Every structure is written in structure tokens, then in C-alpha cells.
Amino acid sequence: MLDEIHNLSEALKLWDVRQAVAEALRRAQKDKPSYSAFLLELLRREHEGQRNRAIAARLRRSGLREFWTLESFPFHIQKCVNKRAMYELAELDFIDRGESVVFIGQAAVGKSGLASSILVKALYAGKRCQAIAAQDLFEELGASHADRSARTLLKRLAHLDALLIEELGYLNIPDPRQINAFFRLMDERCSRRSTIITTNLGFEEWGKFLGNAPLVAALLSRLLQKCRTITFSKDAVNLRNPKLGLPARAARPAILDAV
């Protein structure tokens, strides 16, 4: 009978039931739980396993290079960051409201760490999220024009619950169609979906690197209607300073190795 239970569990893709049923039966012979309690235990195991596998899959597909967490961020060192405000963002209400967040500051002050930690929270909560470096985004937008898949790419990116664009700054953008596609993407997302941006440029500098002041003005007008700006002060601490003894890389989420 146990073999048949294993086979049926595998056919139904109830992987955790298959793994747990033998031990559950042994305990049941000793503890003699009710039928409903026995079934409930197996269903809880399966539900937890499916949830963990879904989270792990979202993390792997997210494009995040590092899985930082708010709990590991050195707020005691980077004192210009409002810890309470970051934890309020981590409640993810801004995603439900379609608000965007822009982190502005110099390199190595923790912009990407904070932004990625918010995205990790969203992924655990079941949100559809993706992270991408700005240079890679513009290259993908350019390639999509070459193979005529721009509409498909823009539709996919536009419908994400949260899109993290990292390192938006002075980039090599030779094709104006890339910039136009970026404006189209942002126009689709503004006020509807949350976009998280990390940049070393103040808003007044965006027109210079994107090269189209009127379009940038229109973009910022829409973006800033529903946007939170986290600005690091000029004297923000360089968190890559080896004297601080901070970890250079984020710890790998245990859930990725557990499923």
C-alpha cells in the first residue's frame, strides 16, 4: 500500500506527502490520531513545501544578484537612512498602491542593498518581481527592436508588481530607440505598478544622460506623483570600506538549498 501511496503522490506532484507519509504512518500507529488530524498533518506539510518551492522559484527567476535583507543592513553605521521608513516600505503597501521608490546616492552607500531587501520581501510575499541592471535593461530593449519582440518585452515588464532598475546613471545608450522604449515602459508603469530605482544622479541630471529634456520632464512629472525618494547625504559612509568589517556578499537564503 505504501508503494501505491508513493506512486499516487508522485503522479499528483504531492512531493512532500510522498516524503513524509511513511514517518507519519509510523507515528500514527503509536499516537493514534484521528483520521482528520492525520490528513491535516500531511496537507500542512504539502502546503508548506509548495509555498517554499514557489518562493525559491521566484527568487531564482528574480534576477537579483544579491539577496540582502533589512535585518543585515548596518543602520547603526549608515545613520542618514531612516530605519523606520525602510521597515514601513518592507510592509509592501506601496506596491499595492502602485507607488515607486527612488534611491539616490553615491556608490557603495547601500542603495542596492536596501532596494534588493525590499524586493526580497516582496518575493516572499508572492509578488511578481524582477531586478535588472539599467545597462542590461537598455541592451534588452535594443535587442528586442532588432528581433521585433519589443512589444512582448514591454508587456512582460509593464505587468510586474515591482521592477527594480539598478544603477541608473551615465550609461552607453547609442540607439535613441532604446531611450524611447524606456520611456514607454516607464509610462506604462507609472501610477499603476511599482518601480524601484537606484541611481547616483539627482532628478535634475536625468535629462542630461537620457538626452531628451522634454520627455524626461514628462516622465518625472508622472513618476513623482506617486513616488518616495530616499536620498543619501553627501557624507554617507562607504560601506565597502574594509575597516568596517562588513560582509562583502549577502548570505544565500536557506530556502534555496532546502527545496
PDB file of C-alpha atoms in Angstrom:
ATOM      1  CA  MET A   1       0.000   0.000   0.000  1.00  0.00           C
ATOM      2  CA  LEU A   2       2.828   2.396   0.844  1.00  0.00           C
ATOM      3  CA  ASP A   3       4.265   1.951  -2.645  1.00  0.00           C
ATOM      4  CA  GLU A   4       0.921   2.869  -4.172  1.00  0.00           C
ATOM      5  CA  ILE A   5       0.693   5.962  -1.940  1.00  0.00           C
ATOM      6  CA  HIS A   6       4.180   6.961  -3.101  1.00  0.00           C
ATOM      7  CA  ASN A   7       3.252   6.421  -6.746  1.00  0.00           C
ATOM      8  CA  LEU A   8      -0.009   8.346  -6.493  1.00  0.00           C
ATOM      9  CA  SER A   9       1.665  11.182  -4.588  1.00  0.00           C
ATOM     10  CA  GLU A  10       4.306  11.416  -7.283  1.00  0.00           C
ATOM     11  CA  ALA A  11       1.698  11.342 -10.054  1.00  0.00           C
ATOM     12  CA  LEU A  12      -0.177  14.169  -8.327  1.00  0.00           C
ATOM     13  CA  LYS A  13       3.103  16.002  -7.628  1.00  0.00           C
ATOM     14  CA  LEU A  14       2.499  15.901  -3.891  1.00  0.00           C
ATOM     15  CA  TRP A  15       6.213  15.725  -3.221  1.00  0.00           C
ATOM     16  CA  ASP A  16       6.072  16.471   0.496  1.00  0.00           C
ATOM     17  CA  VAL A  17       3.275  13.972   1.099  1.00  0.00           C
ATOM     18  CA  ARG A  18       5.388  11.350  -0.646  1.00  0.00           C
ATOM     19  CA  GLN A  19       8.373  12.192   1.525  1.00  0.00           C
ATOM     20  CA  ALA A  20       6.501  12.423   4.830  1.00  0.00           C
ATOM     21  CA  VAL A  21       3.849   9.713   4.637  1.00  0.00           C
ATOM     22  CA  ALA A  22       5.978   6.773   5.837  1.00  0.00           C
ATOM     23  CA  GLU A  23       7.096   8.561   9.004  1.00  0.00           C
ATOM     24  CA  ALA A  24       3.582   9.950   9.520  1.00  0.00           C
ATOM     25  CA  LEU A  25       2.152   6.412   9.361  1.00  0.00           C
ATOM     26  CA  ARG A  26       4.699   5.162  11.887  1.00  0.00           C
ATOM     27  CA  ARG A  27       3.790   7.959  14.307  1.00  0.00           C
ATOM     28  CA  ALA A  28       0.090   7.350  13.719  1.00  0.00           C
ATOM     29  CA  GLN A  29       0.441   3.702  14.763  1.00  0.00           C
ATOM     30  CA  LYS A  30       1.864   4.925  18.070  1.00  0.00           C
ATOM     31  CA  ASP A  31      -0.140   8.106  18.714  1.00  0.00           C
ATOM     32  CA  LYS A  32      -3.401   7.014  17.039  1.00  0.00           C
ATOM     33  CA  PRO A  33      -4.548  10.465  15.841  1.00  0.00           C
ATOM     34  CA  SER A  34      -7.969  10.926  14.276  1.00  0.00           C
ATOM     35  CA  TYR A  35      -8.253  10.471  10.520  1.00  0.00           C
ATOM     36  CA  SER A  36      -8.781  14.200  10.074  1.00  0.00           C
ATOM     37  CA  ALA A  37      -5.739  15.076  12.217  1.00  0.00           C
ATOM     38  CA  PHE A  38      -3.582  12.633  10.241  1.00  0.00           C
ATOM     39  CA  LEU A  39      -4.759  14.076   6.926  1.00  0.00           C
ATOM     40  CA  LEU A  40      -4.337  17.635   8.187  1.00  0.00           C
ATOM     41  CA  GLU A  41      -0.705  16.982   9.116  1.00  0.00           C
ATOM     42  CA  LEU A  42       0.097  15.725   5.621  1.00  0.00           C
ATOM     43  CA  LEU A  43      -1.747  18.585   3.938  1.00  0.00           C
ATOM     44  CA  ARG A  44       0.084  21.140   6.072  1.00  0.00           C
ATOM     45  CA  ARG A  45       3.413  19.596   5.109  1.00  0.00           C
ATOM     46  CA  GLU A  46       2.470  19.707   1.440  1.00  0.00           C
ATOM     47  CA  HIS A  47       1.205  23.287   1.650  1.00  0.00           C
ATOM     48  CA  GLU A  48       4.420  24.448   3.331  1.00  0.00           C
ATOM     49  CA  GLY A  49       6.540  22.596   0.796  1.00  0.00           C
ATOM     50  CA  GLN A  50       4.680  24.051  -2.181  1.00  0.00           C
ATOM     51  CA  ARG A  51       4.940  27.543  -0.697  1.00  0.00           C
ATOM     52  CA  ASN A  52       8.682  27.173  -0.141  1.00  0.00           C
ATOM     53  CA  ARG A  53       9.241  25.837  -3.655  1.00  0.00           C
ATOM     54  CA  ALA A  54       7.277  28.746  -5.106  1.00  0.00           C
ATOM     55  CA  ILE A  55       9.334  31.262  -3.110  1.00  0.00           C
ATOM     56  CA  ALA A  56      12.589  29.621  -4.176  1.00  0.00           C
ATOM     57  CA  ALA A  57      11.490  29.683  -7.819  1.00  0.00           C
ATOM     58  CA  ARG A  58      10.616  33.387  -7.605  1.00  0.00           C
ATOM     59  CA  LEU A  59      13.980  34.150  -6.003  1.00  0.00           C
ATOM     60  CA  ARG A  60      15.851  32.267  -8.738  1.00  0.00           C
ATOM     61  CA  ARG A  61      13.917  33.995 -11.533  1.00  0.00           C
ATOM     62  CA  SER A  62      14.110  37.451  -9.962  1.00  0.00           C
ATOM     63  CA  GLY A  63      17.427  38.500 -11.481  1.00  0.00           C
ATOM     64  CA  LEU A  64      18.717  39.612  -8.075  1.00  0.00           C
ATOM     65  CA  ARG A  65      22.469  39.329  -7.849  1.00  0.00           C
ATOM     66  CA  GLU A  66      22.452  39.564  -4.054  1.00  0.00           C
ATOM     67  CA  PHE A  67      19.713  38.627  -1.589  1.00  0.00           C
ATOM     68  CA  TRP A  68      20.224  41.289   1.058  1.00  0.00           C
ATOM     69  CA  THR A  69      17.843  41.690   3.993  1.00  0.00           C
ATOM     70  CA  LEU A  70      16.881  44.686   6.111  1.00  0.00           C
ATOM     71  CA  GLU A  71      17.935  42.738   9.186  1.00  0.00           C
ATOM     72  CA  SER A  72      21.518  42.657   7.898  1.00  0.00           C
ATOM     73  CA  PHE A  73      21.716  46.335   6.864  1.00  0.00           C
ATOM     74  CA  PRO A  74      24.073  48.404   9.088  1.00  0.00           C
ATOM     75  CA  PHE A  75      21.667  51.172  10.059  1.00  0.00           C
ATOM     76  CA  HIS A  76      23.915  51.922  13.040  1.00  0.00           C
ATOM     77  CA  ILE A  77      26.667  52.898  10.583  1.00  0.00           C
ATOM     78  CA  GLN A  78      24.654  54.435   7.731  1.00  0.00           C
ATOM     79  CA  LYS A  79      22.799  56.836  10.001  1.00  0.00           C
ATOM     80  CA  CYS A  80      21.448  59.003   7.180  1.00  0.00           C
ATOM     81  CA  VAL A  81      18.974  56.209   6.376  1.00  0.00           C
ATOM     82  CA  ASN A  82      15.684  56.245   8.262  1.00  0.00           C
ATOM     83  CA  LYS A  83      15.353  52.705   9.589  1.00  0.00           C
ATOM     84  CA  ARG A  84      11.676  53.093  10.408  1.00  0.00           C
ATOM     85  CA  ALA A  85      10.914  54.291   6.876  1.00  0.00           C
ATOM     86  CA  MET A  86      12.677  51.246   5.407  1.00  0.00           C
ATOM     87  CA  TYR A  87      10.682  48.853   7.549  1.00  0.00           C
ATOM     88  CA  GLU A  88       7.496  50.645   6.535  1.00  0.00           C
ATOM     89  CA  LEU A  89       8.436  50.043   2.893  1.00  0.00           C
ATOM     90  CA  ALA A  90       9.018  46.385   3.745  1.00  0.00           C
ATOM     91  CA  GLU A  91       5.334  46.117   4.661  1.00  0.00           C
ATOM     92  CA  LEU A  92       4.797  46.407   0.865  1.00  0.00           C
ATOM     93  CA  ASP A  93       1.769  48.691   0.980  1.00  0.00           C
ATOM     94  CA  PHE A  94       3.496  50.910  -1.586  1.00  0.00           C
ATOM     95  CA  ILE A  95       3.364  48.053  -4.097  1.00  0.00           C
ATOM     96  CA  ASP A  96      -0.356  47.605  -3.575  1.00  0.00           C
ATOM     97  CA  ARG A  97      -0.784  51.342  -4.210  1.00  0.00           C
ATOM     98  CA  GLY A  98       1.417  51.368  -7.324  1.00  0.00           C
ATOM     99  CA  GLU A  99       3.929  53.770  -5.771  1.00  0.00           C
ATOM    100  CA  SER A 100       7.549  53.910  -6.880  1.00  0.00           C
ATOM    101  CA  VAL A 101      10.727  54.320  -4.833  1.00  0.00           C
ATOM    102  CA  VAL A 102      13.950  56.005  -5.958  1.00  0.00           C
ATOM    103  CA  PHE A 103      17.194  55.620  -4.013  1.00  0.00           C
ATOM    104  CA  ILE A 104      19.664  58.433  -4.795  1.00  0.00           C
ATOM    105  CA  GLY A 105      23.256  58.369  -3.586  1.00  0.00           C
ATOM    106  CA  GLN A 106      26.882  57.750  -4.413  1.00  0.00           C
ATOM    107  CA  ALA A 107      28.359  54.301  -4.984  1.00  0.00           C
ATOM    108  CA  ALA A 108      28.709  51.837  -2.110  1.00  0.00           C
ATOM    109  CA  VAL A 109      26.395  53.592   0.344  1.00  0.00           C
ATOM    110  CA  GLY A 110      23.799  50.801   0.424  1.00  0.00           C
ATOM    111  CA  LYS A 111      21.266  51.766  -2.257  1.00  0.00           C
ATOM    112  CA  SER A 112      21.207  48.356  -3.908  1.00  0.00           C
ATOM    113  CA  GLY A 113      21.268  46.553  -0.572  1.00  0.00           C
ATOM    114  CA  LEU A 114      18.162  48.349   0.639  1.00  0.00           C
ATOM    115  CA  ALA A 115      16.370  48.103  -2.706  1.00  0.00           C
ATOM    116  CA  SER A 116      17.068  44.387  -3.058  1.00  0.00           C
ATOM    117  CA  SER A 117      15.991  43.725   0.535  1.00  0.00           C
ATOM    118  CA  ILE A 118      12.601  45.287  -0.236  1.00  0.00           C
ATOM    119  CA  LEU A 119      12.318  43.166  -3.377  1.00  0.00           C
ATOM    120  CA  VAL A 120      13.192  40.018  -1.412  1.00  0.00           C
ATOM    121  CA  LYS A 121      10.339  40.807   0.994  1.00  0.00           C
ATOM    122  CA  ALA A 122       8.001  41.188  -1.979  1.00  0.00           C
ATOM    123  CA  LEU A 123       9.117  37.884  -3.495  1.00  0.00           C
ATOM    124  CA  TYR A 124       8.465  36.075  -0.222  1.00  0.00           C
ATOM    125  CA  ALA A 125       5.012  37.683  -0.174  1.00  0.00           C
ATOM    126  CA  GLY A 126       4.174  36.226  -3.584  1.00  0.00           C
ATOM    127  CA  LYS A 127       4.635  39.374  -5.669  1.00  0.00           C
ATOM    128  CA  ARG A 128       5.796  39.164  -9.287  1.00  0.00           C
ATOM    129  CA  CYS A 129       9.137  40.956  -9.251  1.00  0.00           C
ATOM    130  CA  GLN A 130      12.293  41.303 -11.297  1.00  0.00           C
ATOM    131  CA  ALA A 131      15.595  43.088 -10.822  1.00  0.00           C
ATOM    132  CA  ILE A 132      17.753  44.239 -13.708  1.00  0.00           C
ATOM    133  CA  ALA A 133      20.769  46.488 -14.085  1.00  0.00           C
ATOM    134  CA  ALA A 134      19.957  49.611 -16.094  1.00  0.00           C
ATOM    135  CA  GLN A 135      22.643  48.843 -18.688  1.00  0.00           C
ATOM    136  CA  ASP A 136      21.207  45.348 -19.201  1.00  0.00           C
ATOM    137  CA  LEU A 137      17.695  46.778 -19.462  1.00  0.00           C
ATOM    138  CA  PHE A 138      18.666  49.184 -22.233  1.00  0.00           C
ATOM    139  CA  GLU A 139      20.534  46.404 -24.048  1.00  0.00           C
ATOM    140  CA  GLU A 140      17.471  44.141 -23.856  1.00  0.00           C
ATOM    141  CA  LEU A 141      15.271  46.958 -25.117  1.00  0.00           C
ATOM    142  CA  GLY A 142      17.643  47.460 -28.046  1.00  0.00           C
ATOM    143  CA  ALA A 143      17.812  43.752 -28.851  1.00  0.00           C
ATOM    144  CA  SER A 144      14.027  43.484 -28.754  1.00  0.00           C
ATOM    145  CA  HIS A 145      13.798  46.034 -31.563  1.00  0.00           C
ATOM    146  CA  ALA A 146      16.242  44.011 -33.634  1.00  0.00           C
ATOM    147  CA  ASP A 147      14.180  40.811 -33.391  1.00  0.00           C
ATOM    148  CA  ARG A 148      10.813  42.600 -33.238  1.00  0.00           C
ATOM    149  CA  SER A 149       9.954  41.356 -29.761  1.00  0.00           C
ATOM    150  CA  ALA A 150       9.785  44.819 -28.181  1.00  0.00           C
ATOM    151  CA  ARG A 151       6.045  44.664 -27.590  1.00  0.00           C
ATOM    152  CA  THR A 152       6.327  41.304 -25.818  1.00  0.00           C
ATOM    153  CA  LEU A 153       9.210  42.505 -23.634  1.00  0.00           C
ATOM    154  CA  LEU A 154       7.481  45.751 -22.693  1.00  0.00           C
ATOM    155  CA  LYS A 155       4.253  43.922 -21.860  1.00  0.00           C
ATOM    156  CA  ARG A 156       6.083  41.480 -19.590  1.00  0.00           C
ATOM    157  CA  LEU A 157       7.999  44.200 -17.750  1.00  0.00           C
ATOM    158  CA  ALA A 158       4.995  46.513 -17.540  1.00  0.00           C
ATOM    159  CA  HIS A 159       2.873  43.930 -15.720  1.00  0.00           C
ATOM    160  CA  LEU A 160       5.344  43.062 -12.954  1.00  0.00           C
ATOM    161  CA  ASP A 161       4.164  44.025  -9.474  1.00  0.00           C
ATOM    162  CA  ALA A 162       7.601  45.516  -8.780  1.00  0.00           C
ATOM    163  CA  LEU A 163      10.521  46.180 -11.120  1.00  0.00           C
ATOM    164  CA  LEU A 164      13.926  47.059  -9.670  1.00  0.00           C
ATOM    165  CA  ILE A 165      16.184  49.013 -12.046  1.00  0.00           C
ATOM    166  CA  GLU A 166      19.681  49.212 -10.600  1.00  0.00           C
ATOM    167  CA  GLU A 167      22.479  51.660 -11.328  1.00  0.00           C
ATOM    168  CA  LEU A 168      20.570  54.105 -13.489  1.00  0.00           C
ATOM    169  CA  GLY A 169      23.223  56.660 -14.379  1.00  0.00           C
ATOM    170  CA  TYR A 170      25.550  57.726 -17.127  1.00  0.00           C
ATOM    171  CA  LEU A 171      25.239  54.777 -19.484  1.00  0.00           C
ATOM    172  CA  ASN A 172      26.266  53.985 -23.013  1.00  0.00           C
ATOM    173  CA  ILE A 173      22.955  54.301 -24.892  1.00  0.00           C
ATOM    174  CA  PRO A 174      23.819  54.655 -28.591  1.00  0.00           C
ATOM    175  CA  ASP A 175      20.356  53.962 -30.030  1.00  0.00           C
ATOM    176  CA  PRO A 176      17.572  56.520 -29.411  1.00  0.00           C
ATOM    177  CA  ARG A 177      15.049  53.692 -29.817  1.00  0.00           C
ATOM    178  CA  GLN A 178      16.349  52.264 -26.531  1.00  0.00           C
ATOM    179  CA  ILE A 179      15.555  55.527 -24.771  1.00  0.00           C
ATOM    180  CA  ASN A 180      12.117  55.733 -26.381  1.00  0.00           C
ATOM    181  CA  ALA A 181      11.373  52.163 -25.294  1.00  0.00           C
ATOM    182  CA  PHE A 182      12.459  53.039 -21.749  1.00  0.00           C
ATOM    183  CA  PHE A 183      10.065  55.986 -21.721  1.00  0.00           C
ATOM    184  CA  ARG A 184       7.264  53.733 -22.973  1.00  0.00           C
ATOM    185  CA  LEU A 185       7.986  51.224 -20.217  1.00  0.00           C
ATOM    186  CA  MET A 186       8.010  53.871 -17.511  1.00  0.00           C
ATOM    187  CA  ASP A 187       4.858  55.446 -18.913  1.00  0.00           C
ATOM    188  CA  GLU A 188       3.107  52.071 -18.669  1.00  0.00           C
ATOM    189  CA  ARG A 189       4.257  51.516 -15.095  1.00  0.00           C
ATOM    190  CA  CYS A 190       3.867  54.983 -13.579  1.00  0.00           C
ATOM    191  CA  SER A 191       0.934  55.176 -11.134  1.00  0.00           C
ATOM    192  CA  ARG A 192      -0.021  51.569 -11.939  1.00  0.00           C
ATOM    193  CA  ARG A 193       2.912  49.409 -10.876  1.00  0.00           C
ATOM    194  CA  SER A 194       5.815  49.951  -8.505  1.00  0.00           C
ATOM    195  CA  THR A 195       9.235  50.701  -9.936  1.00  0.00           C
ATOM    196  CA  ILE A 196      12.251  50.792  -7.636  1.00  0.00           C
ATOM    197  CA  ILE A 197      15.269  52.664  -8.989  1.00  0.00           C
ATOM    198  CA  THR A 198      18.786  53.070  -7.637  1.00  0.00           C
ATOM    199  CA  THR A 199      20.824  55.900  -9.116  1.00  0.00           C
ATOM    200  CA  ASN A 200      23.753  58.179  -8.394  1.00  0.00           C
ATOM    201  CA  LEU A 201      22.030  61.043 -10.213  1.00  0.00           C
ATOM    202  CA  GLY A 202      19.643  63.620  -8.852  1.00  0.00           C
ATOM    203  CA  PHE A 203      16.443  64.096 -10.838  1.00  0.00           C
ATOM    204  CA  GLU A 204      17.808  67.343 -12.287  1.00  0.00           C
ATOM    205  CA  GLU A 205      20.546  65.296 -14.020  1.00  0.00           C
ATOM    206  CA  TRP A 206      18.306  62.759 -15.744  1.00  0.00           C
ATOM    207  CA  GLY A 207      17.702  64.953 -18.758  1.00  0.00           C
ATOM    208  CA  LYS A 208      21.417  65.136 -19.476  1.00  0.00           C
ATOM    209  CA  PHE A 209      22.109  61.421 -19.631  1.00  0.00           C
ATOM    210  CA  LEU A 210      18.815  60.454 -21.307  1.00  0.00           C
ATOM    211  CA  GLY A 211      19.243  63.249 -23.814  1.00  0.00           C
ATOM    212  CA  ASN A 212      15.622  64.307 -24.206  1.00  0.00           C
ATOM    213  CA  ALA A 213      14.723  67.039 -21.749  1.00  0.00           C
ATOM    214  CA  PRO A 214      11.010  67.354 -22.695  1.00  0.00           C
ATOM    215  CA  LEU A 215      10.395  63.607 -22.379  1.00  0.00           C
ATOM    216  CA  VAL A 216      12.342  63.454 -19.110  1.00  0.00           C
ATOM    217  CA  ALA A 217      10.274  66.325 -17.723  1.00  0.00           C
ATOM    218  CA  ALA A 218       7.078  64.483 -18.651  1.00  0.00           C
ATOM    219  CA  LEU A 219       8.413  61.241 -17.169  1.00  0.00           C
ATOM    220  CA  LEU A 220       9.410  62.852 -13.880  1.00  0.00           C
ATOM    221  CA  SER A 221       6.097  64.670 -13.663  1.00  0.00           C
ATOM    222  CA  ARG A 222       4.277  61.325 -13.735  1.00  0.00           C
ATOM    223  CA  LEU A 223       6.809  59.383 -11.681  1.00  0.00           C
ATOM    224  CA  LEU A 224       6.939  61.854  -8.812  1.00  0.00           C
ATOM    225  CA  GLN A 225       3.156  61.935  -8.427  1.00  0.00           C
ATOM    226  CA  LYS A 226       3.362  58.591  -6.608  1.00  0.00           C
ATOM    227  CA  CYS A 227       6.977  58.190  -5.562  1.00  0.00           C
ATOM    228  CA  ARG A 228       9.085  58.039  -2.431  1.00  0.00           C
ATOM    229  CA  THR A 229      12.623  59.379  -2.695  1.00  0.00           C
ATOM    230  CA  ILE A 230      15.356  58.061  -0.402  1.00  0.00           C
ATOM    231  CA  THR A 231      18.333  60.416  -0.684  1.00  0.00           C
ATOM    232  CA  PHE A 232      21.670  59.557   0.902  1.00  0.00           C
ATOM    233  CA  SER A 233      23.570  62.540   2.266  1.00  0.00           C
ATOM    234  CA  LYS A 234      26.880  63.568   0.702  1.00  0.00           C
ATOM    235  CA  ASP A 235      28.730  62.393   3.809  1.00  0.00           C
ATOM    236  CA  ALA A 236      27.128  58.922   3.703  1.00  0.00           C
ATOM    237  CA  VAL A 237      29.514  56.165   4.767  1.00  0.00           C
ATOM    238  CA  ASN A 238      31.196  53.999   2.122  1.00  0.00           C
ATOM    239  CA  LEU A 239      30.038  50.575   3.270  1.00  0.00           C
ATOM    240  CA  ARG A 240      32.721  48.834   1.212  1.00  0.00           C
ATOM    241  CA  ASN A 241      35.438  50.288   3.425  1.00  0.00           C
ATOM    242  CA  PRO A 242      37.256  47.156   4.660  1.00  0.00           C
ATOM    243  CA  LYS A 243      37.874  48.809   8.030  1.00  0.00           C
ATOM    244  CA  LEU A 244      34.149  48.467   8.783  1.00  0.00           C
ATOM    245  CA  GLY A 245      34.361  44.688   8.615  1.00  0.00           C
ATOM    246  CA  LEU A 246      31.018  44.337   6.846  1.00  0.00           C
ATOM    247  CA  PRO A 247      30.297  41.268   4.681  1.00  0.00           C
ATOM    248  CA  ALA A 248      31.051  41.787   1.004  1.00  0.00           C
ATOM    249  CA  ARG A 249      28.243  39.489  -0.092  1.00  0.00           C
ATOM    250  CA  ALA A 250      24.777  38.707   1.178  1.00  0.00           C
ATOM    251  CA  ALA A 251      24.105  35.361   2.787  1.00  0.00           C
ATOM    252  CA  ARG A 252      22.411  32.875   0.480  1.00  0.00           C
ATOM    253  CA  PRO A 253      18.773  32.321   1.513  1.00  0.00           C
ATOM    254  CA  ALA A 254      18.462  28.922   3.175  1.00  0.00           C
ATOM    255  CA  ILE A 255      15.230  28.270   1.304  1.00  0.00           C
ATOM    256  CA  LEU A 256      17.186  27.957  -1.965  1.00  0.00           C
ATOM    257  CA  ASP A 257      19.061  24.948  -0.600  1.00  0.00           C
ATOM    258  CA  ALA A 258      16.129  23.436   1.275  1.00  0.00           C
ATOM    259  CA  VAL A 259      13.932  22.700  -1.737  1.00  0.00           C
TER     260      VAL A 259
END
